[in-house]
Amino acid sequence: MNATESHIAREARFGARNYAPVPVVVDHARDCLVWDVEGREYVDMMSAYSSVSHGHLHPRIVAAAHRQLEKVAVTSRAYYGTTLGPLLEKLSEVTGFQRALPMNTGAEAVETAIKCARRWGHRVKGIPDGRQRILVARGNFHGRTSTIIGFSSEEAYRSGFGPFCDGFQHFDYGDMASIRAAATPDTCAVLIEPIQGEAGVIVPPPGFFRELREWCTANDVLLIDDEVQAGLGRTGKWFAFEHEGIRPDALVLGKALGAGLLPVSAFCADDRVMDVFLPNSHGSTFGGNALAAAVALEGLRVLEEEGLVAQCAEKGAYLFRRLREVQAQVQPLVRDVRGRGLWIGVDIDPAATSARDLVERLAANGVLSKETHDTVIRFAPPLTISHELIDRAVDIFHRVARERHHELGLDRRRNQRAIIA
């Protein structure tokens, strides 16, 4: 048994079976490259679902963590500290919101948003307590807590985990008529992703978020934007809502906020929304801890000072163009390429093969990616990726896709259609 097999066997023997990892055992990483325990090198085209947007172990962020580790890491919010205030001020500066409430994971920040929306609906909008309703999109993914999976439309996330709490109404993503039909006088908020990542990198129709913003304002409903994956530069702007020229009432951040080192998240809003929280109404032992705040603050500075957001826009357009070129050569294996910035989904025809099959072939050839819903491969590398590494990854994908295309006889069928035409 080699080192890879040994590590995989140990996780399989002693771990819960709630993940099905790609069979690569990571040993170390730097920026956009990863090495496994056998010494094989990979291009990271996943960046831990946007958590490693700065690249693995960015030297400035690691140095900031080291400095703070020599002072203090965790004290709880029972006391003030020297790092949280500067982080909150920076978050206010980059998001445009007056306040931020720090948590740890993205799911915790979404739970914070749900609590805030419900209390706001009762205390500000005047909805009787217990009747507040939040509108959520079909195909959503906001986390895996029992509350959140309760309003998922994905049966695999829900099965056997009930009973679920009430208070959520579904609408069709990108469809304003569906939102209007789902709303009631007890609707206090719309909780929505600017791009549905887990559903397959689904981008809404142009103008949808502008119309949604207008509808929420007219109906005194909070627009809560979950940018746990989309935020902090991933789509080529600081925040995905900027593509539509709107401003939500509240913003949920996570993943990249931890700068690839720690779980850090935040719920951001103005006073008129955030003021529903009073002492003892919400909290977290580790949320906003000194170490996490120091790391997140340096991560925000790196994004800003190294121009990573603008780089993402340019590199994302390049990656999109290259993947579209591959699509043109391996249809019908690849049905679609869609996304924004460095967050792109390649839609695979399930009649030809599974996304997982291609993901494992990519890993065997030195590219790390991940499938979603069996039909979409996600390409979301660190924002620091070079054009050379993009080319290496896409060239490998092209080769893998053509090999599978040939194995299935799709190239022969395509040539026959061309001759007939």
Tab-separated table of C-alpha atoms in Angstrom, residues 144-375:
chain	number	residue	atom	x	y	z
A	144	ARG	CA	-25.946	22.529	5.562
A	145	THR	CA	-27.386	23.396	8.977
A	146	SER	CA	-30.778	21.880	9.830
A	147	THR	CA	-32.551	25.205	9.267
A	148	ILE	CA	-30.901	25.812	5.904
A	149	ILE	CA	-31.386	22.328	4.455
A	150	GLY	CA	-35.013	22.638	5.481
A	151	PHE	CA	-35.546	25.109	2.653
A	152	SER	CA	-33.257	23.377	0.162
A	153	SER	CA	-34.936	21.959	-2.941
A	154	GLU	CA	-32.288	19.219	-3.212
A	155	GLU	CA	-33.695	15.986	-1.792
A	156	ALA	CA	-30.244	14.523	-1.053
A	157	TYR	CA	-29.612	17.382	1.389
A	158	ARG	CA	-32.962	16.890	3.179
A	159	SER	CA	-33.756	13.191	3.228
A	160	GLY	CA	-34.052	11.806	6.757
A	161	PHE	CA	-33.101	15.056	8.497
A	162	GLY	CA	-36.604	16.366	9.282
A	163	PRO	CA	-38.698	17.739	10.817
A	164	PHE	CA	-37.898	21.144	9.363
A	165	CYS	CA	-38.946	24.571	10.542
A	166	ASP	CA	-41.542	26.663	8.753
A	167	GLY	CA	-41.119	30.184	7.459
A	168	PHE	CA	-39.699	29.830	3.937
A	169	GLN	CA	-41.393	30.101	0.551
A	170	HIS	CA	-39.786	29.039	-2.733
A	171	PHE	CA	-39.571	30.859	-6.043
A	172	ASP	CA	-37.903	30.092	-9.359
A	173	TYR	CA	-34.440	31.606	-9.612
A	174	GLY	CA	-34.299	34.544	-12.003
A	175	ASP	CA	-38.118	34.744	-12.341
A	176	MET	CA	-39.785	37.859	-10.928
A	177	ALA	CA	-43.287	36.535	-11.652
A	178	SER	CA	-42.508	33.572	-9.409
A	179	ILE	CA	-41.320	35.890	-6.634
A	180	ARG	CA	-44.492	37.953	-6.798
A	181	ALA	CA	-46.604	34.798	-6.661
A	182	ALA	CA	-44.738	33.465	-3.606
A	183	ALA	CA	-44.876	36.699	-1.595
A	184	THR	CA	-47.418	37.410	1.135
A	185	PRO	CA	-47.947	40.325	3.553
A	186	ASP	CA	-45.786	38.326	6.002
A	187	THR	CA	-42.762	38.281	3.670
A	188	CYS	CA	-39.862	40.008	5.422
A	189	ALA	CA	-36.884	39.117	3.210
A	190	VAL	CA	-35.557	37.530	0.028
A	191	LEU	CA	-32.433	35.442	0.626
A	192	ILE	CA	-30.622	34.811	-2.646
A	193	GLU	CA	-27.276	33.996	-4.271
A	194	PRO	CA	-26.122	36.315	-7.093
A	195	ILE	CA	-24.951	33.167	-8.923
A	196	GLN	CA	-26.124	29.708	-7.918
A	197	GLY	CA	-22.857	27.837	-7.522
A	198	GLU	CA	-23.861	24.423	-6.204
A	199	ALA	CA	-26.745	24.295	-8.681
A	200	GLY	CA	-24.215	24.404	-11.526
A	201	VAL	CA	-22.914	27.999	-11.741
A	202	ILE	CA	-26.285	29.400	-12.817
A	203	VAL	CA	-26.152	33.082	-13.810
A	204	PRO	CA	-29.482	34.963	-13.597
A	205	PRO	CA	-30.969	36.807	-16.594
A	206	PRO	CA	-29.672	40.366	-17.147
A	207	GLY	CA	-31.755	42.896	-15.261
A	208	PHE	CA	-33.222	40.363	-12.827
A	209	PHE	CA	-31.473	41.763	-9.766
A	210	ARG	CA	-32.363	45.353	-10.672
A	211	GLU	CA	-36.023	44.376	-10.889
A	212	LEU	CA	-35.763	42.387	-7.663
A	213	ARG	CA	-34.190	45.367	-5.907
A	214	GLU	CA	-37.042	47.623	-7.021
A	215	TRP	CA	-39.654	45.086	-5.931
A	216	CYS	CA	-38.093	44.629	-2.475
A	217	THR	CA	-37.970	48.401	-1.946
A	218	ALA	CA	-41.576	48.867	-3.043
A	219	ASN	CA	-42.797	46.068	-0.750
A	220	ASP	CA	-40.646	46.816	2.323
A	221	VAL	CA	-38.806	43.507	2.002
A	222	LEU	CA	-35.121	43.014	2.822
A	223	LEU	CA	-32.893	41.894	-0.041
A	224	ILE	CA	-30.220	39.665	1.527
A	225	ASP	CA	-27.371	38.771	-0.821
A	226	ASP	CA	-25.468	35.571	-0.025
A	227	GLU	CA	-21.994	36.130	-1.482
A	228	VAL	CA	-20.174	33.506	0.562
A	229	GLN	CA	-18.729	32.118	-2.699
A	230	ALA	CA	-19.317	35.010	-5.098
A	231	GLY	CA	-17.958	37.862	-2.991
A	232	LEU	CA	-14.540	39.438	-2.553
A	233	GLY	CA	-13.497	39.504	-6.177
A	234	ARG	CA	-14.544	36.081	-7.433
A	235	THR	CA	-16.754	37.440	-10.247
A	236	GLY	CA	-14.383	40.223	-11.359
A	237	LYS	CA	-15.866	42.867	-9.062
A	238	TRP	CA	-15.583	43.193	-5.317
A	239	PHE	CA	-19.155	41.954	-5.029
A	240	ALA	CA	-21.359	40.269	-7.598
A	241	PHE	CA	-24.265	42.651	-6.931
A	242	GLU	CA	-22.165	45.412	-8.510
A	243	HIS	CA	-22.634	43.815	-11.944
A	244	GLU	CA	-26.274	44.947	-11.810
A	245	GLY	CA	-25.566	48.335	-10.261
A	246	ILE	CA	-27.681	47.634	-7.191
A	247	ARG	CA	-27.180	47.542	-3.429
A	248	PRO	CA	-28.760	44.843	-1.245
A	249	ASP	CA	-29.998	45.529	2.274
A	250	ALA	CA	-27.607	42.990	3.734
A	251	LEU	CA	-24.603	40.988	2.577
A	252	VAL	CA	-23.327	37.581	3.679
A	253	LEU	CA	-19.591	36.914	3.299
A	254	GLY	CA	-17.368	33.933	4.043
A	255	LYS	CA	-14.833	31.598	2.428
A	256	ALA	CA	-12.364	34.123	0.869
A	257	LEU	CA	-12.780	36.339	3.939
A	258	GLY	CA	-10.587	33.799	5.778
A	259	ALA	CA	-7.870	34.371	3.141
A	260	GLY	CA	-7.176	30.652	2.769
A	261	LEU	CA	-6.082	30.152	6.376
A	262	LEU	CA	-9.093	30.200	8.700
A	263	PRO	CA	-12.898	30.004	8.689
A	264	VAL	CA	-14.096	33.622	8.831
A	265	SER	CA	-17.504	34.963	7.827
A	266	ALA	CA	-19.567	38.090	8.354
A	267	PHE	CA	-23.073	39.459	8.051
A	268	CYS	CA	-23.015	43.077	6.879
A	269	ALA	CA	-25.836	45.630	6.982
A	270	ASP	CA	-26.691	49.224	7.856
A	271	ASP	CA	-27.934	50.380	11.256
A	272	ARG	CA	-31.603	50.189	10.245
A	273	VAL	CA	-31.200	46.424	9.828
A	274	MET	CA	-28.360	45.534	12.194
A	275	ASP	CA	-29.856	47.377	15.165
A	276	VAL	CA	-32.236	44.473	15.820
A	277	PHE	CA	-29.293	42.726	17.489
A	278	LEU	CA	-28.791	43.598	21.144
A	279	PRO	CA	-26.477	42.057	23.780
A	280	ASN	CA	-27.238	38.338	24.262
A	281	SER	CA	-29.427	38.142	21.130
A	282	HIS	CA	-26.694	36.485	19.047
A	283	GLY	CA	-23.039	35.506	19.282
A	284	SER	CA	-20.231	33.035	18.735
A	285	THR	CA	-17.301	32.048	20.949
A	286	PHE	CA	-14.871	32.072	18.033
A	287	GLY	CA	-16.573	34.639	15.808
A	288	GLY	CA	-14.339	37.687	15.441
A	289	ASN	CA	-11.458	36.156	17.397
A	290	ALA	CA	-8.163	38.045	17.364
A	291	LEU	CA	-6.344	35.658	15.021
A	292	ALA	CA	-9.203	35.396	12.544
A	293	ALA	CA	-9.626	39.175	12.472
A	294	ALA	CA	-5.915	39.751	11.812
A	295	VAL	CA	-5.919	37.221	8.957
A	296	ALA	CA	-9.125	38.556	7.390
A	297	LEU	CA	-7.916	42.154	7.568
A	298	GLU	CA	-4.661	41.324	5.808
A	299	GLY	CA	-6.602	39.323	3.235
A	300	LEU	CA	-8.754	42.355	2.398
A	301	ARG	CA	-5.640	44.518	2.112
A	302	VAL	CA	-4.014	42.010	-0.250
A	303	LEU	CA	-7.088	41.936	-2.489
A	304	GLU	CA	-7.033	45.716	-2.654
A	305	GLU	CA	-3.313	46.490	-2.825
A	306	GLU	CA	-2.387	43.709	-5.272
A	307	GLY	CA	-5.277	44.502	-7.611
A	308	LEU	CA	-6.633	40.952	-7.534
A	309	VAL	CA	-10.227	41.940	-8.309
A	310	ALA	CA	-9.341	43.640	-11.598
A	311	GLN	CA	-7.004	40.764	-12.436
A	312	CYS	CA	-9.867	38.338	-11.884
A	313	ALA	CA	-12.021	40.153	-14.447
A	314	GLU	CA	-9.320	39.944	-17.113
A	315	LYS	CA	-8.195	36.397	-16.339
A	316	GLY	CA	-11.797	35.229	-16.058
A	317	ALA	CA	-12.560	36.487	-19.553
A	318	TYR	CA	-9.470	34.657	-20.804
A	319	LEU	CA	-10.407	31.387	-19.082
A	320	PHE	CA	-13.972	31.658	-20.369
A	321	ARG	CA	-12.766	32.167	-23.938
A	322	ARG	CA	-10.383	29.219	-23.751
A	323	LEU	CA	-13.051	26.908	-22.337
A	324	ARG	CA	-15.493	27.977	-25.043
A	325	GLU	CA	-12.854	26.987	-27.602
A	326	VAL	CA	-12.700	23.530	-26.038
A	327	GLN	CA	-16.498	23.298	-26.071
A	328	ALA	CA	-16.552	24.000	-29.794
A	329	GLN	CA	-14.248	21.034	-30.416
A	330	VAL	CA	-15.895	18.441	-28.166
A	331	GLN	CA	-19.603	18.987	-28.646
A	332	PRO	CA	-21.922	17.360	-27.696
A	333	LEU	CA	-19.784	16.191	-24.751
A	334	VAL	CA	-19.680	19.774	-23.443
A	335	ARG	CA	-23.126	21.363	-23.642
A	336	ASP	CA	-22.408	24.786	-22.198
A	337	VAL	CA	-19.813	27.026	-20.585
A	338	ARG	CA	-21.155	29.680	-18.235
A	339	GLY	CA	-20.081	31.852	-15.341
A	340	ARG	CA	-18.589	35.178	-14.390
A	341	GLY	CA	-15.018	36.137	-13.514
A	342	LEU	CA	-12.951	33.176	-12.327
A	343	TRP	CA	-16.057	31.141	-11.520
A	344	ILE	CA	-17.021	29.033	-14.515
A	345	GLY	CA	-19.132	25.921	-14.900
A	346	VAL	CA	-18.601	23.491	-17.787
A	347	ASP	CA	-21.856	21.617	-18.406
A	348	ILE	CA	-21.338	17.986	-19.445
A	349	ASP	CA	-23.949	15.999	-21.376
A	350	PRO	CA	-24.912	13.172	-18.975
A	351	ALA	CA	-25.832	10.997	-21.953
A	352	ALA	CA	-22.126	11.004	-22.838
A	353	THR	CA	-20.384	10.802	-19.486
A	354	SER	CA	-20.473	12.152	-15.949
A	355	ALA	CA	-18.741	15.252	-14.691
A	356	ARG	CA	-17.146	13.093	-11.983
A	357	ASP	CA	-15.546	10.867	-14.626
A	358	LEU	CA	-13.871	13.888	-16.228
A	359	VAL	CA	-12.907	15.371	-12.843
A	360	GLU	CA	-11.062	12.167	-11.919
A	361	ARG	CA	-9.363	12.061	-15.324
A	362	LEU	CA	-8.297	15.689	-14.825
A	363	ALA	CA	-6.839	14.868	-11.404
A	364	ALA	CA	-4.908	11.944	-12.893
A	365	ASN	CA	-3.405	14.423	-15.358
A	366	GLY	CA	-2.547	17.181	-12.878
A	367	VAL	CA	-5.611	19.442	-12.594
A	368	LEU	CA	-7.808	19.709	-9.490
A	369	SER	CA	-11.466	20.550	-10.036
A	370	LYS	CA	-14.821	19.371	-8.664
A	371	GLU	CA	-18.144	18.334	-10.073
A	372	THR	CA	-21.594	19.435	-8.964
A	373	HIS	CA	-24.864	17.628	-9.606
A	374	ASP	CA	-23.085	15.045	-11.787
A	375	THR	CA	-23.218	17.291	-14.853
